[in-house]
Each structure stands twice: as structure tokens, then as C-alpha cells.
Short mmCIF file of N, CA and C in Angstrom, two decimals:
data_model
loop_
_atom_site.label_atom_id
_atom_site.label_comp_id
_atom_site.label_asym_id
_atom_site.label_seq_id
_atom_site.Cartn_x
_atom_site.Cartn_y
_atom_site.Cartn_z
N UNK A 1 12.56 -37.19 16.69
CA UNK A 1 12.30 -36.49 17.94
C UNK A 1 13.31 -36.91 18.99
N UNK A 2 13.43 -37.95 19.01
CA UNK A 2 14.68 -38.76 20.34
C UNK A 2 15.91 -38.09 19.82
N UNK A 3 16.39 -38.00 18.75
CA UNK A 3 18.05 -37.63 18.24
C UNK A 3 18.23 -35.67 18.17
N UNK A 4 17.08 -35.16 18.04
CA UNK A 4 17.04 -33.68 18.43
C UNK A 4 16.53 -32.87 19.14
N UNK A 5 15.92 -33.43 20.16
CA UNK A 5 15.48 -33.09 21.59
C UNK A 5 16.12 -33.83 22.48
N UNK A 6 16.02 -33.15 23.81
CA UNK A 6 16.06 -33.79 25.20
C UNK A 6 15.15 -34.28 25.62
N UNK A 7 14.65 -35.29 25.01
CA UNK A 7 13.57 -35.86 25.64
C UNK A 7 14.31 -37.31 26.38
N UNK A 8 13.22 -38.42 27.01
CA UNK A 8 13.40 -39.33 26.93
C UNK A 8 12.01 -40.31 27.06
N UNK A 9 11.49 -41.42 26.60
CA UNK A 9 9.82 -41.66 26.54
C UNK A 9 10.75 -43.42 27.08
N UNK A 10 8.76 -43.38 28.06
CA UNK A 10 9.09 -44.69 28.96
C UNK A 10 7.48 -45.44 28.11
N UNK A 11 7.87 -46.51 27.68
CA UNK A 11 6.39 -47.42 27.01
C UNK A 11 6.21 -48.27 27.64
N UNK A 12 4.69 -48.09 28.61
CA UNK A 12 4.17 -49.46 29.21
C UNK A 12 2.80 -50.31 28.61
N UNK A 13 2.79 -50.98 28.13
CA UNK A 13 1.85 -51.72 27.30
C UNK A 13 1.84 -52.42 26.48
N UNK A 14 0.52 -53.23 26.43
CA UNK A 14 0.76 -54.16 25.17
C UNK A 14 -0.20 -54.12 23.98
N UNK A 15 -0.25 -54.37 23.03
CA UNK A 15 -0.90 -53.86 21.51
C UNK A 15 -0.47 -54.88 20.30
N UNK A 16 -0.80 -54.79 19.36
CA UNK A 16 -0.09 -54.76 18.07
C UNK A 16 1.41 -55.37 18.25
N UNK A 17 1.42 -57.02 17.66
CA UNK A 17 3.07 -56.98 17.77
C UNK A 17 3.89 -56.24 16.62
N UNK A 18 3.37 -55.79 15.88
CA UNK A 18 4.32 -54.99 14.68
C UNK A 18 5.04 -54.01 15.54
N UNK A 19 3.72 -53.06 16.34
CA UNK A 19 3.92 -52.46 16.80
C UNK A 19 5.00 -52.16 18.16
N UNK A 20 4.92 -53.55 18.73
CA UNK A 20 5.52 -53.63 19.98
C UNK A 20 6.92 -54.13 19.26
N UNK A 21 7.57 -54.61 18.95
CA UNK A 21 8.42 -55.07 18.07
C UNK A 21 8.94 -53.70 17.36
N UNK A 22 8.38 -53.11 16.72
CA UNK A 22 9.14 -51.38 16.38
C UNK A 22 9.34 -50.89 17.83
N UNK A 23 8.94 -50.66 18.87
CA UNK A 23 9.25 -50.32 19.82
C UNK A 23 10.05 -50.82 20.66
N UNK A 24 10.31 -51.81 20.69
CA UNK A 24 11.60 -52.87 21.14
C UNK A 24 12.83 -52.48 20.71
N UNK A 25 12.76 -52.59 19.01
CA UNK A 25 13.65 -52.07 18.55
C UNK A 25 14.52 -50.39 18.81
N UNK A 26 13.45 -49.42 18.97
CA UNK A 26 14.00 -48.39 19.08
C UNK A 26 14.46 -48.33 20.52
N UNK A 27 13.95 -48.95 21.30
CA UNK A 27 14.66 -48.93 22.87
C UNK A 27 15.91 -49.56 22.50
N UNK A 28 16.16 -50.65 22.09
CA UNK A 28 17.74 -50.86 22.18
C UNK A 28 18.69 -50.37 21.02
N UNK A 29 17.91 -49.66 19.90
CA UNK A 29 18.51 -48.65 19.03
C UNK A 29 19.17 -47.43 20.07
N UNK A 30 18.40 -47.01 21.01
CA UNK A 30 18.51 -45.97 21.70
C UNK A 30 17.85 -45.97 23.24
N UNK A 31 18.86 -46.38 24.06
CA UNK A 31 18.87 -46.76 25.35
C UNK A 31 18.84 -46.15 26.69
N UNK A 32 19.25 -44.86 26.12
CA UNK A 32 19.60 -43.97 26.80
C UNK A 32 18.00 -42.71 26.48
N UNK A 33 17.78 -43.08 26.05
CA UNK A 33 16.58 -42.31 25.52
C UNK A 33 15.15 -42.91 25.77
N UNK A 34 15.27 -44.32 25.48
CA UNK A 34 13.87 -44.85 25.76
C UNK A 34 13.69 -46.10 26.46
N UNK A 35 12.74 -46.48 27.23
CA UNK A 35 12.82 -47.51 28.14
C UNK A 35 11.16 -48.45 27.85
N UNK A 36 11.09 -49.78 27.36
CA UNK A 36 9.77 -50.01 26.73
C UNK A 36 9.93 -51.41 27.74
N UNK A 37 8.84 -51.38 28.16
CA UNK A 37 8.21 -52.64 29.00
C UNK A 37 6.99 -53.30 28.06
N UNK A 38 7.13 -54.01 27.33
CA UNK A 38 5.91 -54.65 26.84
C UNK A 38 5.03 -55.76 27.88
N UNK A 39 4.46 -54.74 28.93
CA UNK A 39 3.38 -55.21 29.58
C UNK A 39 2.56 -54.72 30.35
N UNK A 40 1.73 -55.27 31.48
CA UNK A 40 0.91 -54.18 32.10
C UNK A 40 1.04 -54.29 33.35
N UNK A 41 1.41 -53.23 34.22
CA UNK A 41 1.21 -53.27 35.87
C UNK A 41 0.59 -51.82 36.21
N UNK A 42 -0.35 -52.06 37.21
CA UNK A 42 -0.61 -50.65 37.54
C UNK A 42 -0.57 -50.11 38.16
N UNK A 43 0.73 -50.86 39.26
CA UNK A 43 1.41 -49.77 39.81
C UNK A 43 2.25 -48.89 39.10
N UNK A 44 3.41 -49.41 38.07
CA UNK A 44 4.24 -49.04 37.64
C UNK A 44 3.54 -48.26 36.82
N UNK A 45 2.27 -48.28 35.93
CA UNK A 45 1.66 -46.91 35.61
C UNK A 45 1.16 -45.80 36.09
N UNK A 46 0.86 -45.87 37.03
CA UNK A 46 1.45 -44.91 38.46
C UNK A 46 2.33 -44.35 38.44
N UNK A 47 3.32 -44.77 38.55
CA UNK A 47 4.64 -44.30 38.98
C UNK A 47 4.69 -43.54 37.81
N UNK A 48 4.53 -43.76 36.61
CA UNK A 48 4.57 -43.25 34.74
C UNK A 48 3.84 -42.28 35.04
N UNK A 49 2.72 -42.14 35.32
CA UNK A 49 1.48 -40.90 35.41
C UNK A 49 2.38 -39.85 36.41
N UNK A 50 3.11 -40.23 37.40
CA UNK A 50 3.47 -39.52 38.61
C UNK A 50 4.24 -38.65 38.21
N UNK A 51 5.83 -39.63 37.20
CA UNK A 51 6.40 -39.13 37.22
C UNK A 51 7.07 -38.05 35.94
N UNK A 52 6.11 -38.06 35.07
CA UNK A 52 6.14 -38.04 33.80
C UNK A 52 6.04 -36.64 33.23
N UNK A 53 6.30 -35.84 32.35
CA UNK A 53 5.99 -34.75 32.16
C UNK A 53 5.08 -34.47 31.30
N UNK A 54 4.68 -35.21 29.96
CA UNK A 54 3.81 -35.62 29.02
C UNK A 54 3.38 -36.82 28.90
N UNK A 55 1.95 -37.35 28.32
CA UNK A 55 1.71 -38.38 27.90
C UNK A 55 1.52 -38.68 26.63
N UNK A 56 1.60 -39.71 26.00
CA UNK A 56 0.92 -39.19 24.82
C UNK A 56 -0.16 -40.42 24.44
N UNK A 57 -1.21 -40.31 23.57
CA UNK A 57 -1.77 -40.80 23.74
C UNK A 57 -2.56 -40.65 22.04
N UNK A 58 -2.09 -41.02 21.34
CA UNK A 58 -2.44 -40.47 19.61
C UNK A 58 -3.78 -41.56 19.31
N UNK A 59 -4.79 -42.09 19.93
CA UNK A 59 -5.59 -43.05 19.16
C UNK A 59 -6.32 -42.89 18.35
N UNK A 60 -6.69 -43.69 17.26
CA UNK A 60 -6.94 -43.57 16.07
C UNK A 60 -8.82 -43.32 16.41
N UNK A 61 -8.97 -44.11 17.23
CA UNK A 61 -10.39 -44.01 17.91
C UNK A 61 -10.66 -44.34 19.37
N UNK A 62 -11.51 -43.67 19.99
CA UNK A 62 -11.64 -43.42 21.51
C UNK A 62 -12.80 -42.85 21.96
N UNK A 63 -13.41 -43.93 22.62
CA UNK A 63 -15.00 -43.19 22.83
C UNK A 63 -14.73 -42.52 23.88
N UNK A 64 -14.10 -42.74 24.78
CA UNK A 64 -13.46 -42.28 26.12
C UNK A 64 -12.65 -41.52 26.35
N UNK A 65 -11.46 -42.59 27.30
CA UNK A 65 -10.30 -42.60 27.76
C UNK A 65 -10.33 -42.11 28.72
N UNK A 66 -9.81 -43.08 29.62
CA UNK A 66 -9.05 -42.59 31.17
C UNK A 66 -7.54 -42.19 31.58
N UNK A 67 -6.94 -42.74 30.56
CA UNK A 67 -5.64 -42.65 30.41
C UNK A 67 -5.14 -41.14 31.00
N UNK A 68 -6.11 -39.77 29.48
CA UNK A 68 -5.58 -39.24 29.71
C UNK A 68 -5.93 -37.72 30.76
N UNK A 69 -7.22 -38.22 31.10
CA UNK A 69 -7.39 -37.80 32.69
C UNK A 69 -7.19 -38.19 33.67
N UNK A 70 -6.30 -39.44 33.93
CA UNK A 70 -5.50 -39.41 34.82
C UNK A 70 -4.63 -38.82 35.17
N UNK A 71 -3.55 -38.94 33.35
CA UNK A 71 -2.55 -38.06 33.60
C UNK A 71 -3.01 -36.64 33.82
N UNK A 72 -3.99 -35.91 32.96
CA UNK A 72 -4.16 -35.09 33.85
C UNK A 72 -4.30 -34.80 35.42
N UNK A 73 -4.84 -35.07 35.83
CA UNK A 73 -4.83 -35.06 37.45
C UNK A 73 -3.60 -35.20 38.23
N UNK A 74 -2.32 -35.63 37.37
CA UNK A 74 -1.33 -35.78 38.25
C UNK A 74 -0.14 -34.88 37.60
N UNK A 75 -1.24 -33.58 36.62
CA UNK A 75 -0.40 -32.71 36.51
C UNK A 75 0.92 -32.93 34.79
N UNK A 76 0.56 -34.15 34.37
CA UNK A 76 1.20 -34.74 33.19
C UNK A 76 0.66 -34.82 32.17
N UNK A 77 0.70 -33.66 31.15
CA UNK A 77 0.13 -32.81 29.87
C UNK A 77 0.07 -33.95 29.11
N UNK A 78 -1.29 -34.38 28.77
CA UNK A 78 -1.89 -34.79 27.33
C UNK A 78 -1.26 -34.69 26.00
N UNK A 79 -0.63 -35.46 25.12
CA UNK A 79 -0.63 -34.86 23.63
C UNK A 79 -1.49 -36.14 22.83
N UNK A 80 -2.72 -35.44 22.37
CA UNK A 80 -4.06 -36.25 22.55
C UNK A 80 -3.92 -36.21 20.48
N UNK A 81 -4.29 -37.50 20.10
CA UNK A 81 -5.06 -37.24 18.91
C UNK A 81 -6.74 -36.47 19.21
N UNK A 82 -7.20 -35.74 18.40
CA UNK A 82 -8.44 -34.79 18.51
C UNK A 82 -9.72 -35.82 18.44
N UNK A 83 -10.19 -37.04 19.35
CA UNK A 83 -11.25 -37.82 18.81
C UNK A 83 -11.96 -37.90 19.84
N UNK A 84 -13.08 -38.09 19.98
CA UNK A 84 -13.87 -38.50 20.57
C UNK A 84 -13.55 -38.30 21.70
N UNK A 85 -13.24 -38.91 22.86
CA UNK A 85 -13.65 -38.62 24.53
C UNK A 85 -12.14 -37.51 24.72
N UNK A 86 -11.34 -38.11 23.90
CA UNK A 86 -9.66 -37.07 24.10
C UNK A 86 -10.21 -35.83 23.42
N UNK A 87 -10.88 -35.63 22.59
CA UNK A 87 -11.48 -33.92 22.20
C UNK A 87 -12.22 -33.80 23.44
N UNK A 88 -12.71 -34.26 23.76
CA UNK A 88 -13.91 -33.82 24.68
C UNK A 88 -13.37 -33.57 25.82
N UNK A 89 -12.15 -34.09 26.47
CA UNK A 89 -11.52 -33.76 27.81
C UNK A 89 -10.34 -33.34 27.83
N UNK A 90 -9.88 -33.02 26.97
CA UNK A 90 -8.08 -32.30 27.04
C UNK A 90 -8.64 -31.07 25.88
N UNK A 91 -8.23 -29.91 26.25
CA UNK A 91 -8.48 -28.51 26.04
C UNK A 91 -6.77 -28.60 25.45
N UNK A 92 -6.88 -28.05 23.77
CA UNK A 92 -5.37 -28.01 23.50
C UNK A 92 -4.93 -26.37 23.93
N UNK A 93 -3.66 -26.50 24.00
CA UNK A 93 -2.93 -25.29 24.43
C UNK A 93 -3.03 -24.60 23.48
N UNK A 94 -3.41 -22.75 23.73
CA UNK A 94 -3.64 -21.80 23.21
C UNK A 94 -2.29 -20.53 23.80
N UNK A 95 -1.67 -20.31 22.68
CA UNK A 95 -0.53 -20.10 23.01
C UNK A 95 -0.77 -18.52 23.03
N UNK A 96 -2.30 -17.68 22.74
CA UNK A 96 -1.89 -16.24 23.10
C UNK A 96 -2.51 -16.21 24.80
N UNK A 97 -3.19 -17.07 24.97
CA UNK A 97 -4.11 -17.15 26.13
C UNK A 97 -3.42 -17.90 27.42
N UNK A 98 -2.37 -19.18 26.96
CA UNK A 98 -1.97 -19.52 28.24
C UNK A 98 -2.96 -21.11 28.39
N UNK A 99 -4.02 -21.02 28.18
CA UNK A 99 -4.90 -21.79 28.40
C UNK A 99 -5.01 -22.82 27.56
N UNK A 100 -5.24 -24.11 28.41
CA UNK A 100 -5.45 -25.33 27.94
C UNK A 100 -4.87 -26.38 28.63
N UNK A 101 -4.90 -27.77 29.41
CA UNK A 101 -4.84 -28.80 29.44
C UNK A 101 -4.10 -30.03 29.44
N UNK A 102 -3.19 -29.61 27.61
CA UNK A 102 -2.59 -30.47 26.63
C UNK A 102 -2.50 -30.06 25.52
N UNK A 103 -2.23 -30.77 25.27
CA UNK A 103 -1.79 -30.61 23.15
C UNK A 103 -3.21 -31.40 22.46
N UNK A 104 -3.09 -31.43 21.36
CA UNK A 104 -3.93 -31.90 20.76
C UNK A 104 -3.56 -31.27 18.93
N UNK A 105 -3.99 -32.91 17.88
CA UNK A 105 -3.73 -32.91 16.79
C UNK A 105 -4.97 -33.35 16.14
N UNK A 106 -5.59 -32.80 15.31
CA UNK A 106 -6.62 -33.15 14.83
C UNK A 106 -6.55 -34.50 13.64
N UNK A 107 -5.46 -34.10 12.56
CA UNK A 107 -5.55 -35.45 11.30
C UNK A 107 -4.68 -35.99 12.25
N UNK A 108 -5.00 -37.55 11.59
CA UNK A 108 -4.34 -38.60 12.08
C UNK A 108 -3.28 -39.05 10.90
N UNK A 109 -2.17 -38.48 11.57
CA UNK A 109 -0.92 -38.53 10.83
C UNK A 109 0.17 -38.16 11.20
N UNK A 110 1.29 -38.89 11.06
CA UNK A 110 2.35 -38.83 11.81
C UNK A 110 2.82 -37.54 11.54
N UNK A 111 2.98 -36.51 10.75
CA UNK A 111 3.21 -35.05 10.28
C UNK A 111 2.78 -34.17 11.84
N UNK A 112 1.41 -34.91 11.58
CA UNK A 112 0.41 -33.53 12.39
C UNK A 112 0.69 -34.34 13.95
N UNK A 113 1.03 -35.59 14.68
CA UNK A 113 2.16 -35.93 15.55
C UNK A 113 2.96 -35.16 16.45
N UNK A 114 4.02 -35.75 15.02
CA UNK A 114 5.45 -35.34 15.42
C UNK A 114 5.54 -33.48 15.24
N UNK A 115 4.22 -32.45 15.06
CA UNK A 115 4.64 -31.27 15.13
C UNK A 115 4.23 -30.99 16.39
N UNK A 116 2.94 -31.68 16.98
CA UNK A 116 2.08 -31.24 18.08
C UNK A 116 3.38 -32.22 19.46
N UNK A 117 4.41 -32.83 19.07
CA UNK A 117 5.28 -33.31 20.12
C UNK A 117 6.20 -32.33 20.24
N UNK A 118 6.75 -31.94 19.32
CA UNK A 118 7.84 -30.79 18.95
C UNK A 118 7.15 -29.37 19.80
N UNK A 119 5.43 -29.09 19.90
CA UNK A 119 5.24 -27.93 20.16
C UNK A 119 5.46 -27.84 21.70
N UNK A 120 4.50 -29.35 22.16
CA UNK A 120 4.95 -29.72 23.58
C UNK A 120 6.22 -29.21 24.18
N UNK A 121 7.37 -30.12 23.81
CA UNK A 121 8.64 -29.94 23.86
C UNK A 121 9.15 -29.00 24.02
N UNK A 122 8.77 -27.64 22.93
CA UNK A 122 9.92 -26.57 23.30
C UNK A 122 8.75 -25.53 24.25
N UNK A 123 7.61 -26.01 24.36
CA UNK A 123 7.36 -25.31 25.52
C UNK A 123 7.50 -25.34 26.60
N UNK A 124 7.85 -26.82 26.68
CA UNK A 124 8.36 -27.09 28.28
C UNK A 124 9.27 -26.83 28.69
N UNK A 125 10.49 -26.77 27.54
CA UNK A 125 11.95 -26.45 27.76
C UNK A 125 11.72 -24.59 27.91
N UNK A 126 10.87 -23.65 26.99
CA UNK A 126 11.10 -22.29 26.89
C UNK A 126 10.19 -21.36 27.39
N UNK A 127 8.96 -21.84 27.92
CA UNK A 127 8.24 -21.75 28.98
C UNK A 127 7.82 -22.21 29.97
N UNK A 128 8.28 -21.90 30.97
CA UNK A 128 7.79 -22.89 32.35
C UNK A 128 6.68 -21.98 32.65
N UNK A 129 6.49 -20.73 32.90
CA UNK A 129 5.28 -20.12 32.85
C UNK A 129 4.21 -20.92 32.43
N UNK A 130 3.73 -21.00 31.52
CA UNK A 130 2.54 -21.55 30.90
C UNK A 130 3.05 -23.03 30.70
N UNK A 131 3.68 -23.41 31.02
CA UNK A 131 3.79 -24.81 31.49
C UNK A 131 3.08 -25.12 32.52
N UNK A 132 3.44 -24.33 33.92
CA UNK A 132 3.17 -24.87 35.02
C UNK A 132 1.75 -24.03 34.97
N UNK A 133 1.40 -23.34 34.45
CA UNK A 133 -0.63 -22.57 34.26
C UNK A 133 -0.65 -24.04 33.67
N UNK A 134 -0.50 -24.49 32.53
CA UNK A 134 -1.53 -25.80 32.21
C UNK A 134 -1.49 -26.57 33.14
N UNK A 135 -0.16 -27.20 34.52
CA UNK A 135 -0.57 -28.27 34.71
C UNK A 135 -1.61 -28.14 35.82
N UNK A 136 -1.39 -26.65 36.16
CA UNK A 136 -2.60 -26.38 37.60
C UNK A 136 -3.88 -26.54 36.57
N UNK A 137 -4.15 -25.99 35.70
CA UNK A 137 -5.50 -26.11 34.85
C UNK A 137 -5.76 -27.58 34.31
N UNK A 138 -5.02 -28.55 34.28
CA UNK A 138 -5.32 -30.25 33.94
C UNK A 138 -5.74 -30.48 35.27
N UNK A 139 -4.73 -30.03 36.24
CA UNK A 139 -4.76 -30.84 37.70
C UNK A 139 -5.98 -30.53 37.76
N UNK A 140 -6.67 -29.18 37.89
CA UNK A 140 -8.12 -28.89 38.66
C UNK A 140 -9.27 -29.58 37.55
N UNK A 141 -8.65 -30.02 36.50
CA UNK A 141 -10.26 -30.18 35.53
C UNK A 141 -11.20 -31.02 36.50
N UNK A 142 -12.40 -30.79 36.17
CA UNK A 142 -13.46 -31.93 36.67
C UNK A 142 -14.27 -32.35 35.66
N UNK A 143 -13.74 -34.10 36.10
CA UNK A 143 -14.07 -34.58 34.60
C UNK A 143 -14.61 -35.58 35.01
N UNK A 144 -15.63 -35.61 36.46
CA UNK A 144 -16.67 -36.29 36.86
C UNK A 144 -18.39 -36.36 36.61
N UNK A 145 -19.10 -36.70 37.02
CA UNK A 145 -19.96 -37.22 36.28
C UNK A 145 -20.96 -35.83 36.52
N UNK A 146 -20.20 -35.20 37.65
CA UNK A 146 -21.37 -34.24 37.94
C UNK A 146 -21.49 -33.19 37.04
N UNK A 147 -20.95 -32.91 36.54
CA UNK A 147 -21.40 -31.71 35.24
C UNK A 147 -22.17 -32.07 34.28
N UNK A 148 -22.11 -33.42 33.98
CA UNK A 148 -22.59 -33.63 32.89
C UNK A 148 -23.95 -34.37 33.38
N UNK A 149 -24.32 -34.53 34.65
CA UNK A 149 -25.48 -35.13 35.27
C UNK A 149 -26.45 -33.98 35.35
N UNK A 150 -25.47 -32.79 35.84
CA UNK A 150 -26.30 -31.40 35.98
C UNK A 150 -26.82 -31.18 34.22
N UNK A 151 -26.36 -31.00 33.83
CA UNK A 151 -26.75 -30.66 32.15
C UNK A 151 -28.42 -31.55 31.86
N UNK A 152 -27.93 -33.00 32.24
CA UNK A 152 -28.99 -34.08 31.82
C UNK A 152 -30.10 -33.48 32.54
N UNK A 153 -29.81 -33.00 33.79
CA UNK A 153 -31.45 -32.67 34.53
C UNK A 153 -31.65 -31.38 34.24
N UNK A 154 -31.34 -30.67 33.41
CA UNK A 154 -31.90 -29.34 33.01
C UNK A 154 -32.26 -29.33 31.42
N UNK A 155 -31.91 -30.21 31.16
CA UNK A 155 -32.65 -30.59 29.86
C UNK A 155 -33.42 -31.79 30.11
N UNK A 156 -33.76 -32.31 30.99
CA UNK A 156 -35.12 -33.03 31.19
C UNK A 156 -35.61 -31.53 32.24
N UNK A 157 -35.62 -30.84 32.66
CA UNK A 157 -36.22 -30.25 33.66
C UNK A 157 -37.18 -29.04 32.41
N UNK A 158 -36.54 -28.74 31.07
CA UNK A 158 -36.90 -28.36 30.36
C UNK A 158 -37.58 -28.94 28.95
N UNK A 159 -37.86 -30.18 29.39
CA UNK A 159 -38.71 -30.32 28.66
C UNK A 159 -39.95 -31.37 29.27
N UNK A 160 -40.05 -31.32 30.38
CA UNK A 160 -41.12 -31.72 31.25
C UNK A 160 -42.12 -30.71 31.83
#
């Protein structure tokens, strides 16, 4: 993806040293392309959420995640593995409709990945149209407690 796109990916965090260590490596394999901080500040993830055009965010498991409704909110498209709280809050892009959120890959596998990064990619580069419809549709999601508080009292309101 780095050697046949225009991309360039910024890594802030820490994990897995196999992991962080392959990522070390490919930053100074390719320097000009990728920039990896193995640590945590949150301002400077800020600044990442702000300034960013995608996130990505592939976890293997996730009851949650805030990650990637943040980035939503600041307008910086999701490319979500399909699990748990990331199915539940990033709507993948529907390419006759316009509509959706983010990306999203259901198997967990670098195949089904690296196609859902590639789809990202040339839509951002070959549509700005439905680029900029998803990021107004991430920006506005509401992914606060009140929808889902309303739900809880109408299903206790229906069965009391």
C-alpha cells in the first residue's frame, strides 16, 4: 500500500513489541511515507484525529471503542475491522447510495484489510463528492447515550 499509493500513515501507540518493532522498521524502511511514535500523548492524538484523513483501526476484538468515534467527529473516516462496538458505530460505505461513515471489513485478514484500505484510498483520491457526504455523515453521528437510553425506556415502558 505505501509503494503504490499516495498515501502516508502516522503511528501513535504502544502494543505488542513484535508488533511495534515491525513498525519501527517500516518507518525507517520508508521515511518519507511513514512516521511511528511508539508512545502515548493526547494531545498529539489530537492533532492525529484533527489532522488526518483516515483512521484505521482493524481490532481483532472490541467491545467498544472510542477511538473511532472520535475520529469520526472530527470528520476522519474509520477503516474499522466489522466487531463488536466498530460494527455497531461506523456504517461502511455504500457505494450506490453515497452513504456511510467509514469502511469496514468483516474477516479478519490481512486480504480483506489491505482491499477495504485500497477502497478507502481511491475514493478519496476519485471522489471527493462522497468523500466529503461521509465526512458530514461521521461528523453528525450521535453516538451518545441518548438513543440508546431512549430505546431502554420504551422497552421497559413496554413491558410494565
Amino acid at each position: 500500500i505505501l509503494e503504490e499509493n499516495d498515501v502516508q500513515i502516522v503511528l501513535l501507540g504502544t502494543g505488542d513489541a513484535e508488533f511495534e518493532d515491525g513498525f519501527k522498521h517500516f518507518a525507517y524502511q520508508y521515511p518519507e511515507k511513514m512516521a511511528v511514535s511508539i508512545a502515548f500523548d493526547v494531545k498529539v492524538a489530537q492533532l492525529i484525529y484533527a489532522g488526518a484523513d483516515m483512521f484505521l483501526m482493524p481490532s481483532a476484538f472490541e467491545p467498544c471503542g472510542l477511538s473511532q468515534m472520535i475520529s469520526m467527529r472530527y470528520g476522519t473516516l474509520p477503516i474499522v475491522h466489522e466487531v463488536g462496538g466498530l460494527k455497531d458505530t461506523v456504517l461502511p460505505y455504500n457505494q450506490y447510495t453515497g452513504e456511510g461513515t467509514g469502511f469496514g471489513f468483516d474477516n479478519f485478514d490481512s486480504y480483506y484489510l489491505r482491499n477495504t484500505v485500497s477502497q478507502a484510498v481511491s475514493l478519496f483520491h476519485n471522489n471527493k463528492e462522497d468523500w466529503k457526504k461521509m465526512q458530514t455523515q461521521a461528523m453528525l453521528t450521535d453516538n451518545s447515550w441518548q438513543g440508546s437510553s431512549d430505546l431502554y425506556l420504551d422497552m421497559f415502558n413496554q413491558i410494565s
